[in-house]
Coordinates of C-alpha atoms and ligand atoms in Angstrom, one line a residue:
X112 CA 184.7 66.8 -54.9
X113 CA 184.1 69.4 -57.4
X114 CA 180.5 71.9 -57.5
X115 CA 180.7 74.8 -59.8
X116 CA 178.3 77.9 -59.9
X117 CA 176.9 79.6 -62.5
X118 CA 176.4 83.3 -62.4
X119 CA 172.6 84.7 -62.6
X120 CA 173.3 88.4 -62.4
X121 CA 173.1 89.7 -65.9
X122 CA 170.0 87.2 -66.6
X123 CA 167.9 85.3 -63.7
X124 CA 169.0 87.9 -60.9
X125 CA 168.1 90.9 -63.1
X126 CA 165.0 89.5 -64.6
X127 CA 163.3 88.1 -61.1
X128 CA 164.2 91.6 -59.2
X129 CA 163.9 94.4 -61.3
X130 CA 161.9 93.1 -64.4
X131 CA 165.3 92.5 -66.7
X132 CA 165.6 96.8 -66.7
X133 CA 169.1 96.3 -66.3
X134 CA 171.4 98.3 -69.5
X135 CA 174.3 96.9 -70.6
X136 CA 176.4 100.3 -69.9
X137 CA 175.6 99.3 -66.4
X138 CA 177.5 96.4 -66.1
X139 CA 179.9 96.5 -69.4
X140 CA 182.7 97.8 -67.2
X141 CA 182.7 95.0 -64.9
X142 CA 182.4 91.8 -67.4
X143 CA 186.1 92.1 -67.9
X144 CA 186.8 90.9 -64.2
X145 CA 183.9 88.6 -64.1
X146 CA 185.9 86.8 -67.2
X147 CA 188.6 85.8 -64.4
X148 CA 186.1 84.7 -61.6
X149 CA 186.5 80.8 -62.2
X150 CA 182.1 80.4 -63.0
X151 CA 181.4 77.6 -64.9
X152 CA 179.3 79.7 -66.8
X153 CA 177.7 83.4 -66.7
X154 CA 174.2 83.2 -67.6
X155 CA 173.5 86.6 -69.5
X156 CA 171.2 86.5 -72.5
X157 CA 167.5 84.6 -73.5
X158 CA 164.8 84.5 -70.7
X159 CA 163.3 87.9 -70.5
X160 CA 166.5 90.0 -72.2
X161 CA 165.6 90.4 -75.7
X162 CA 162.1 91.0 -75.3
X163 CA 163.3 94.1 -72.6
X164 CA 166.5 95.1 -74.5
X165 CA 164.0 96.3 -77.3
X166 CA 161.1 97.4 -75.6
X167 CA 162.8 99.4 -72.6
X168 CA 166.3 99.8 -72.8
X169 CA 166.5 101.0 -76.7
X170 CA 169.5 97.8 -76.9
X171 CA 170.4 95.1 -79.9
X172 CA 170.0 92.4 -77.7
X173 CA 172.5 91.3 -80.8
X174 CA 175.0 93.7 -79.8
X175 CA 174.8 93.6 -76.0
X176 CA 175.6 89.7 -76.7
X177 CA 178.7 90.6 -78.8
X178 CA 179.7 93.1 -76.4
X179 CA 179.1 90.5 -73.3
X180 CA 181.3 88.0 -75.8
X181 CA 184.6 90.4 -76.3
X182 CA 184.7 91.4 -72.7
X183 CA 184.4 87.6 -71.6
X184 CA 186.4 85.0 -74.1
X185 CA 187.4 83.1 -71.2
X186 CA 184.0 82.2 -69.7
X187 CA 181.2 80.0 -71.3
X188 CA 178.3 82.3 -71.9
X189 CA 174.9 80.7 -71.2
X190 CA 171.3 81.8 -72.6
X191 CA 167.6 80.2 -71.7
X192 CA 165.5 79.2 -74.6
X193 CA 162.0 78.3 -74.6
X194 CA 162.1 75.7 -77.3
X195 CA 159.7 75.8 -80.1
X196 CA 158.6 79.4 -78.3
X197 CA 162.4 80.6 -78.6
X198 CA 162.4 84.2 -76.3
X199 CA 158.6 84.9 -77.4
X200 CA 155.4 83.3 -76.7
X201 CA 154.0 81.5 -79.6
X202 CA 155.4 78.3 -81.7
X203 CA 157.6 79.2 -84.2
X204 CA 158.6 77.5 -87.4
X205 CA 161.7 74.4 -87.5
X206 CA 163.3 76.8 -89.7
X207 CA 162.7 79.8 -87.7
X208 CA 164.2 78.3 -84.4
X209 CA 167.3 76.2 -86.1
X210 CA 168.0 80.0 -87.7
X211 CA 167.9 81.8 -84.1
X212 CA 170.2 79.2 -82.8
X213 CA 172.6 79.4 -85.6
X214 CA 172.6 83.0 -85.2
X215 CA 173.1 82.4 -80.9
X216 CA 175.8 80.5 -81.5
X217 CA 177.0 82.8 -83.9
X218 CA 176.9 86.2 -82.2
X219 CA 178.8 84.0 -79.0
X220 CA 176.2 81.8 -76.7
X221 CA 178.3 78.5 -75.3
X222 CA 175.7 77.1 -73.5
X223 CA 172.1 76.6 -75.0
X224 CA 169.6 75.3 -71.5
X225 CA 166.8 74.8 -73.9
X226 CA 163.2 73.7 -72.0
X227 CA 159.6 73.5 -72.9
X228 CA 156.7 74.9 -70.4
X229 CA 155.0 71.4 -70.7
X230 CA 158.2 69.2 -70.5
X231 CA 156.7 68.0 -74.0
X232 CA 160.8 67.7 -75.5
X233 CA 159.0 67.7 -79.1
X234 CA 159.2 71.2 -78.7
X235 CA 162.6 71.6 -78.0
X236 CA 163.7 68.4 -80.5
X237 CA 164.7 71.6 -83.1
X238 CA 166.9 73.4 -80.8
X239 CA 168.7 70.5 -80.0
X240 CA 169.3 69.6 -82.8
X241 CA 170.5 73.4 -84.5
X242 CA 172.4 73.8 -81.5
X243 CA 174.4 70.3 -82.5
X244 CA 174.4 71.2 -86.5
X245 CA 175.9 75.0 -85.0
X246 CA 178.2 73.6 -82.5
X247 CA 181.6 75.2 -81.9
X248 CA 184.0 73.1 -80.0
X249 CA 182.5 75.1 -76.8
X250 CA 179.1 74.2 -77.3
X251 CA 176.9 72.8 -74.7
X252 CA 173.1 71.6 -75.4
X253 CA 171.2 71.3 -71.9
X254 CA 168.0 70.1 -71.5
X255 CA 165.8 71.6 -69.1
X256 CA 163.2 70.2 -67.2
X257 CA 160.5 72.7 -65.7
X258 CA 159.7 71.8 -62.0
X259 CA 156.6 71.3 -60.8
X260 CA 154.5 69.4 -58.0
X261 CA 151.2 67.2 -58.9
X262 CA 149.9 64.2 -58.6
X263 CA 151.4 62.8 -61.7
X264 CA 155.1 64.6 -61.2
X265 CA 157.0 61.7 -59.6
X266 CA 160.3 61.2 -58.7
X267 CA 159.9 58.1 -61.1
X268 CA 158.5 60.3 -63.5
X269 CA 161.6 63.1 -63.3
X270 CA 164.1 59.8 -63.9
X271 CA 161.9 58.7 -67.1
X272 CA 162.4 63.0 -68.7
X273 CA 166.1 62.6 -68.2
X274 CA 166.9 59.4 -69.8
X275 CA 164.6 61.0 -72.8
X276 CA 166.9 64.2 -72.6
X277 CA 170.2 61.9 -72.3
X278 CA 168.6 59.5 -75.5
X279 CA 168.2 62.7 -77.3
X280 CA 171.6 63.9 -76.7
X281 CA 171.9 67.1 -74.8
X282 CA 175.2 67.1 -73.2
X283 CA 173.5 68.4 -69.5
X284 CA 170.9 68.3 -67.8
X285 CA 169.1 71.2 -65.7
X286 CA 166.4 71.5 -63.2
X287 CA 164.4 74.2 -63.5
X288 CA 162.3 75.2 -59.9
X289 CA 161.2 78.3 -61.0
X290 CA 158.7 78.6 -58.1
X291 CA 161.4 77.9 -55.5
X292 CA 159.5 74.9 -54.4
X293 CA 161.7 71.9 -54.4
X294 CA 162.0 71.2 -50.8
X295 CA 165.7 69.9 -49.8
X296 CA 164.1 66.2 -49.2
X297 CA 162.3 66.5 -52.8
X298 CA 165.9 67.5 -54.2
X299 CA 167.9 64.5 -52.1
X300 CA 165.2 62.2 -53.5
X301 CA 165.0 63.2 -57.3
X302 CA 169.0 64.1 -57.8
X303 CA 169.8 60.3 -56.4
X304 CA 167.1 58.6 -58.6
X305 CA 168.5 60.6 -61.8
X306 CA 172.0 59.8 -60.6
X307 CA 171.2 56.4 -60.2
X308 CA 169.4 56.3 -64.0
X309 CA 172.3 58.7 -65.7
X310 CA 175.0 59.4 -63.6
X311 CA 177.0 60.3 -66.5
X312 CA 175.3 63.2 -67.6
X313 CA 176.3 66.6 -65.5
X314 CA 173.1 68.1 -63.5
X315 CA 172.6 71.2 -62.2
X316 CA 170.3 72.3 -60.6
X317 CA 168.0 76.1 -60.9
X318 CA 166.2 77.0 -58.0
X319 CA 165.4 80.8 -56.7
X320 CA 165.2 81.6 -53.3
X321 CA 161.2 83.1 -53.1
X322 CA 159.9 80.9 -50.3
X323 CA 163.0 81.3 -48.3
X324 CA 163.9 77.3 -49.1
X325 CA 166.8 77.5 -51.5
X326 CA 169.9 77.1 -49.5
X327 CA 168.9 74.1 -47.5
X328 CA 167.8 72.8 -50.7
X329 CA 170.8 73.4 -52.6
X330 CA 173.2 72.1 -50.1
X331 CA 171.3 68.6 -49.7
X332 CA 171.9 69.2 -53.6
X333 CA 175.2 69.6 -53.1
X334 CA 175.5 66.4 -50.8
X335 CA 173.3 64.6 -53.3
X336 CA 175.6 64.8 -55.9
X337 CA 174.6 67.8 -57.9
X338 CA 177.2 69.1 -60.4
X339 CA 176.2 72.4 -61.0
X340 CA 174.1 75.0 -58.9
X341 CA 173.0 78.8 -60.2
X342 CA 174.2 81.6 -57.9
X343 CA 173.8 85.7 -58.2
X344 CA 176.2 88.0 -56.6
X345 CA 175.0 88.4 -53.1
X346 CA 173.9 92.0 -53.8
X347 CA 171.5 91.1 -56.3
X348 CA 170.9 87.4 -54.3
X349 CA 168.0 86.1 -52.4
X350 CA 163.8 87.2 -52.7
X351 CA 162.3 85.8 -55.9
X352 CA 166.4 85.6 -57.0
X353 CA 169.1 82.9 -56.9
X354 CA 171.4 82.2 -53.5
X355 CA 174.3 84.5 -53.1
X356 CA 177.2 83.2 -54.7
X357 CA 180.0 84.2 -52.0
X358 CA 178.1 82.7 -49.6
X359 CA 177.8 79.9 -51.5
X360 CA 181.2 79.5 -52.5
X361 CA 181.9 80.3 -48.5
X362 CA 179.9 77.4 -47.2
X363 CA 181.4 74.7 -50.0
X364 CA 185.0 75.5 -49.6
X365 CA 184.6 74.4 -45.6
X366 CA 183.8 71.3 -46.5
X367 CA 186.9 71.3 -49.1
X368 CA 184.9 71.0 -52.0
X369 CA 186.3 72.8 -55.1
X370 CA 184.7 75.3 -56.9
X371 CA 187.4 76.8 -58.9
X372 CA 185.9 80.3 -58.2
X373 CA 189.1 82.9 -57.3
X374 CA 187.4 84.5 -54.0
X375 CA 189.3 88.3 -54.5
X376 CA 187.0 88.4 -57.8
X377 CA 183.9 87.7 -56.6
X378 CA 183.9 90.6 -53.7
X379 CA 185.1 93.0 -56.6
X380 CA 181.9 92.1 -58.8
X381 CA 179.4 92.3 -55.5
X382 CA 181.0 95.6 -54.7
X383 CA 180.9 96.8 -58.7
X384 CA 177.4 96.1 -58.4
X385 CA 175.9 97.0 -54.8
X386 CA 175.8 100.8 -56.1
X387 CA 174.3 99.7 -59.5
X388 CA 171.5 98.0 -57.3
X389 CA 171.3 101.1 -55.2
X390 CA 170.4 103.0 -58.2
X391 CA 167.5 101.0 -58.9
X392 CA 166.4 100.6 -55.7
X393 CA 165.9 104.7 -55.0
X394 CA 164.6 105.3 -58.8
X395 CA 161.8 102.6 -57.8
X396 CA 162.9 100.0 -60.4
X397 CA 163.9 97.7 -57.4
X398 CA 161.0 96.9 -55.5
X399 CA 162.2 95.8 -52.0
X400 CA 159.1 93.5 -51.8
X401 CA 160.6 91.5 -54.5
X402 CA 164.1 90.8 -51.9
X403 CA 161.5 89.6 -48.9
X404 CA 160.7 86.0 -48.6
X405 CA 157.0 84.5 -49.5
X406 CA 156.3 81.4 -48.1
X407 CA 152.8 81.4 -49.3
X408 CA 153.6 80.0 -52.7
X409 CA 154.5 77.0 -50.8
X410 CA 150.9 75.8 -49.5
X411 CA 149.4 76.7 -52.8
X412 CA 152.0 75.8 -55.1
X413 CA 152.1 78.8 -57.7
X414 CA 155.1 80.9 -58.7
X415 CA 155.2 84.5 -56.4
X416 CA 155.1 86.0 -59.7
X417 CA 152.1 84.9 -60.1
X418 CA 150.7 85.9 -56.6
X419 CA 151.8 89.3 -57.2
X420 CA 149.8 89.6 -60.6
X421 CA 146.5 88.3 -59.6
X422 CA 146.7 90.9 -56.3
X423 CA 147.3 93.4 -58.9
X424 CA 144.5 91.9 -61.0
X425 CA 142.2 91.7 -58.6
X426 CA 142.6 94.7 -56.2
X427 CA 142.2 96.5 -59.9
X428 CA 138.9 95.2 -60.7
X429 CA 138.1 95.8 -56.8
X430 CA 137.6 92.0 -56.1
X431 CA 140.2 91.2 -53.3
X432 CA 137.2 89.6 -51.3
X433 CA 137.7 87.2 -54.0
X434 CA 141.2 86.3 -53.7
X435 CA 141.1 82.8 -51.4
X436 CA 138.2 81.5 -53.7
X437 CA 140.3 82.4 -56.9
X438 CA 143.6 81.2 -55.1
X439 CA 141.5 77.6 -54.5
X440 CA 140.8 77.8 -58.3
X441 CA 144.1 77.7 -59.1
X442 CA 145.0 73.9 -58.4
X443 CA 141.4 72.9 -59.6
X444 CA 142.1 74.7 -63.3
X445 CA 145.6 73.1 -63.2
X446 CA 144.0 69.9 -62.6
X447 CA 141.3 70.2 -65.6
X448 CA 144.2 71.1 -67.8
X449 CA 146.5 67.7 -67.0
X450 CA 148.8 69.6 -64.4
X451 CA 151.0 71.7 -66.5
X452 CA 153.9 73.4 -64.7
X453 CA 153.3 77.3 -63.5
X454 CA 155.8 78.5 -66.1
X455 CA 155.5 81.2 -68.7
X456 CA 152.8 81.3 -70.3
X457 CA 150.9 78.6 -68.9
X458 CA 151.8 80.3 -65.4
X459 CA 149.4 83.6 -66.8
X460 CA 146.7 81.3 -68.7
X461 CA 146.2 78.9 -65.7
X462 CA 145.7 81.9 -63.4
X463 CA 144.1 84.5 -65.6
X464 CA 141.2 81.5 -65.9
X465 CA 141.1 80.7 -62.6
X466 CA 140.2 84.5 -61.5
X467 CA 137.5 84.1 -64.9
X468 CA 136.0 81.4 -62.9
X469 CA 135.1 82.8 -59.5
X470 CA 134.8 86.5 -60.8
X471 CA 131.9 85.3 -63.2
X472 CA 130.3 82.7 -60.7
X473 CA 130.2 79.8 -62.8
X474 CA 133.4 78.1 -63.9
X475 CA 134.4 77.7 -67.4
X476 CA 132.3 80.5 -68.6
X477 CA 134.4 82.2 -70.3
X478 CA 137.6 80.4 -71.4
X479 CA 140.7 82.7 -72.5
X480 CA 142.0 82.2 -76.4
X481 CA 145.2 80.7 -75.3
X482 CA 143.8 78.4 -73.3
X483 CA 141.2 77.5 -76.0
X484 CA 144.3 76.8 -77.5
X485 CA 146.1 74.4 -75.6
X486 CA 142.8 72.0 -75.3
X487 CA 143.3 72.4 -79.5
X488 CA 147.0 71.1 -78.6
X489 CA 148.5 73.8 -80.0
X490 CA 151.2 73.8 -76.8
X491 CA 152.1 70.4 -76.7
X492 CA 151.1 67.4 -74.7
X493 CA 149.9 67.7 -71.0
X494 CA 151.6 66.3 -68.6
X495 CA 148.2 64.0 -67.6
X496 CA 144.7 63.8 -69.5
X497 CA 142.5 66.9 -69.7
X498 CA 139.0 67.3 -68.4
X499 CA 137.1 65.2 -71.3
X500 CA 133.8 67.3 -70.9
X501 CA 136.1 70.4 -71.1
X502 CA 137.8 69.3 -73.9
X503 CA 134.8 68.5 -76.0
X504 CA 133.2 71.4 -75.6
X505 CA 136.3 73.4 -76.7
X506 CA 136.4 71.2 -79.6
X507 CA 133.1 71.3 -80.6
X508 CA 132.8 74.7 -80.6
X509 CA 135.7 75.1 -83.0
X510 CA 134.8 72.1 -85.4
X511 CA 137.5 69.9 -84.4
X512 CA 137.1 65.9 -83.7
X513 CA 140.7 66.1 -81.7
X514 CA 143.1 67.7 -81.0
X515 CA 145.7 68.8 -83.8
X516 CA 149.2 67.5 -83.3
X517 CA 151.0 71.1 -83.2
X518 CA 154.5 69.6 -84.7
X519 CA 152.8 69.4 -87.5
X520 CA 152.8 73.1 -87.8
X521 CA 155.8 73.4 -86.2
X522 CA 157.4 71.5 -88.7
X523 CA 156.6 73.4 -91.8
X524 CA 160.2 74.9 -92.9
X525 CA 158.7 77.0 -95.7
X526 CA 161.6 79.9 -95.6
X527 CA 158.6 82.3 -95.6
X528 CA 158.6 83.4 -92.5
X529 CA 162.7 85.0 -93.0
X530 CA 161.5 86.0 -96.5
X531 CA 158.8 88.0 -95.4
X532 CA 160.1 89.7 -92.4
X533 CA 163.0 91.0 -94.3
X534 CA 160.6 92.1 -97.1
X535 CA 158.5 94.1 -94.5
X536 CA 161.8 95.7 -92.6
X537 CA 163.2 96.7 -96.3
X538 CA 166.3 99.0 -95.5
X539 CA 165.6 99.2 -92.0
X540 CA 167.3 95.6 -91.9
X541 CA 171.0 95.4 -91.9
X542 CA 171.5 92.1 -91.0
X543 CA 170.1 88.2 -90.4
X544 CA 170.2 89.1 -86.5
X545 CA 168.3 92.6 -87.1
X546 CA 165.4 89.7 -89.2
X547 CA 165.2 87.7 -86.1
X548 CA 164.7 90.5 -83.7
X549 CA 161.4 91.6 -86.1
X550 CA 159.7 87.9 -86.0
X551 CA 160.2 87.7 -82.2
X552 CA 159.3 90.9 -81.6
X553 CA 157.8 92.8 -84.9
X554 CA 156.2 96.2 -83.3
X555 CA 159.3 96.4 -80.2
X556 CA 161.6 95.7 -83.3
X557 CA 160.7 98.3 -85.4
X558 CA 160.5 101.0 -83.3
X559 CA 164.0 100.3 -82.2
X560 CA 165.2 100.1 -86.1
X561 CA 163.2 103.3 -86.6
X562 CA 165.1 104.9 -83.7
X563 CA 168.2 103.9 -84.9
X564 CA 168.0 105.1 -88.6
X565 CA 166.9 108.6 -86.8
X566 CA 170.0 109.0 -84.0
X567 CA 171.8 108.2 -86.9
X568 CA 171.0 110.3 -89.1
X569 CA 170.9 113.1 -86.4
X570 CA 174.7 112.4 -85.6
X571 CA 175.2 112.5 -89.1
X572 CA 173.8 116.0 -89.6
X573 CA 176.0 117.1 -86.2
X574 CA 178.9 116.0 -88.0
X575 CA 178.4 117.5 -91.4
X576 CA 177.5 120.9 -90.0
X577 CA 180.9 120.5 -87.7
X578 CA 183.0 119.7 -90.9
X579 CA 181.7 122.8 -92.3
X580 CA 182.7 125.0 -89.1
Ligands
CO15 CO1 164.8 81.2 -63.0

């Protein structure tokens, strides 16, 4: 029997326990020996990266890709991609996305695990299809499928999203428990039913270790047939991250199952890291909260992300008193808005609007813009119906008889978008990868270009003046 493990570290591990702050000169050194450690992949680009590598780190997430690439030809590289919303938090144009993939697969992502916040696959229909016109004979197209519990999230439900993600061909499939709520009996009971419907297809399965139920629930994975699981080096393992991958590998290779992982490397990459995490912990980047467990998020159901933000929220606006009532909301806005999964964004909309509701005493009287929004359907389909009256009233107000239909926006492959971002960049733009960064991220972007162009022309000065010496 064969399991393999992908590494979280440079990705998952680094975005859930110190807000993705991690630089690549941290961890260049060690990529080298990760390349011999056996992983079926190394998941270390999309998610949170990009958005950080320009707005925190000075980094072209372009360039820390390239660098990840030469120091690891023989490992598949893996990125997360939020469909139509590609590593930002709006829809962007068909020809925006299939450009970005292009450009993935171009500067060395293998592995594409491409999901949508709604499980709605019309929004990640595009990226499959790039990532198949893009492919390189190491190409993989997963689908993802965000996690969630409700009333309408069945095990029979789970089956019916696979066989759409197998129809559509992606070459994987990947469950996505962001919350770290999949209980092991939930995991025995939805990997045999999507066994049972496409056994074919390799799953793996995403979970994080929050409320303290990970391991239990990956081994009765593991025993249900899983093919895959995610794993961080135990150093940067466990709390909102992934399960520790020695341990991991540890507890499989007992009961002979093969992981191809060489042991001697993994110990070298925890111990390469344990001072890196060190670092962070005494400068404050590494909150030690974030490495506890927080079973809380498994009676109300919400990410411990999201916990974590409305305390902050609320012990700002001096409102704690307020925090069970708003915590009730929670569930009761999710239900008005056809159970959508807690996942970015919909994880800040849903609970943003629930602390609106109790905090002005009468629900629904204010309603954010982006969840104005998604009763327009600019997100997608819900997974159930909306509140009708809800609905109406958002649609009156904005002189709409129904919902729009947001592929057809989406769809739109105008070439304006490219055209105008590398109009506004001008010289600043030096390439199709330094374009993409602007539309995804045009102010974090800019400031990095413009940063850039002045080191630059600093060393330059240094080096002219030395000539002259
Ligand atoms: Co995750």
């Amino acid at each position: 029997m064969r399991v393999q493990l992908t590494e979280t570290v440079l990705r998952d591990a680094n975005q859930s326990l110190m807000a993705t702050r991690l630089p690549y000169a941290d961890f260049e050194e060690i990529l080298s020996t990760m390349d011999k450690a056996g992983y079926y992949s190394v998941e270390c680009w999309g998610g949170a990266t990009f958005d950080s590598c320009l707005r925190y780190l000075n980094e072209d997430p372009w360039e820390r890709l390239r660098g990840i690439r030469e120091h690891m030809p023989n490992t598949k590289l893996q990125m997360l991609l939020r469909g139509q919303n590609l590593l930002g938090y709006n829809h962007y144009h068909d020809d925006v996305v299939e450009k970005f993939v292009e450009l993935s697969i171009k500067n060395g992502i293998d592995i594409l695990r491409i999901f949508d916040a709604l499980n709605d696959f019309r929004n990640i229909k595009t990226a499959l299809e790039a990532t198949k016109k893009y492919a390189t004979a190491n190409t993989v197209a997963s689908g993802c499928i965000s996690y969630t519990q409700s009333p309408v999230h069945t095990v029979a439900k789970y089956v019916e999203m696979c066989k759409e993600l197998k129809a559509m061909g992606f070459d994987t499939i990947c469950l996505k428990d962001m919350a770290g709520t999949m209980s092991p009996w939930e995991a025995e009971n939805l990997i045999k039913g999507i066994k049972d419907a496409v056994g074919d297809m390799p799953l793996i399965l995403h979970t994080h270790c929050t409320t303290g139920m990970a391991y239990q629930t990956v081994t009765k994975a593991v025993e249900s047939g899983i093919d895959v699981i995610d794993t961080a080096t135990s150093c940067f393992s466990n709390g909102t991250s992934q399960p520790a991958t020695e341990t991991m590998y540890y507890a499989l290779s007992q009961y002979g199952i093969d992981t191809g992982l060489n042991e001697k490397v993994l110990n070298k990459v925890n111990d390469f890291f344990k001072p890196v995490k060190q670092k962070y912990i005494d400068d404050g980047t590494l909150n030690p909260k974030s490495m506890g467990t927080d079973a809380q998020a498994l009676v109300y159901k919400v990410p411990g992300g999201m916990l974590s933000n409305m305390i902050a929220n609320l012990t700002d606006m001096d409102a704690m008193d307020k925090f069970d009532e708003a915590l009730a909301e929670i569930p009761a806005v999710r239900k008005d808005m056809g159970y959508p999964p807690l996942v970015t964004p919909l994880s800040q909309m849903v609970g943003n609007q629930a602390v609106t509701n109790v905090l002005m005493g009468e629900r629904y009287k204010m309603i954010s813009n982006e969840v104005k929004n998604y009763f327009k359907g600019q997100y997608g389909i819900a997974p159930a119906p909306v509140d009708k009256e809800l609905e109406s009233r958002i649609l009156a107000e904005a002189d709409m008889k129904a919902p729009v239909d947001c592929r057809i926006e989406d769809a739109k492959r105008t070439g304006e978008d490219f055209a105008k971002a590398k109009e506004a960049l001008g010289e600043l733009a030096r390439s199709e990868e330094d374009v993409m960064s602007y539309i995804c991220f045009p102010k974090q972007a800019q400031d990095y270009f413009e940063a850039r162009k002045a080191k630059e022309e600093r060393s330059c000065k240094y080096t002219m003046e030395a000539v002259e010496e």
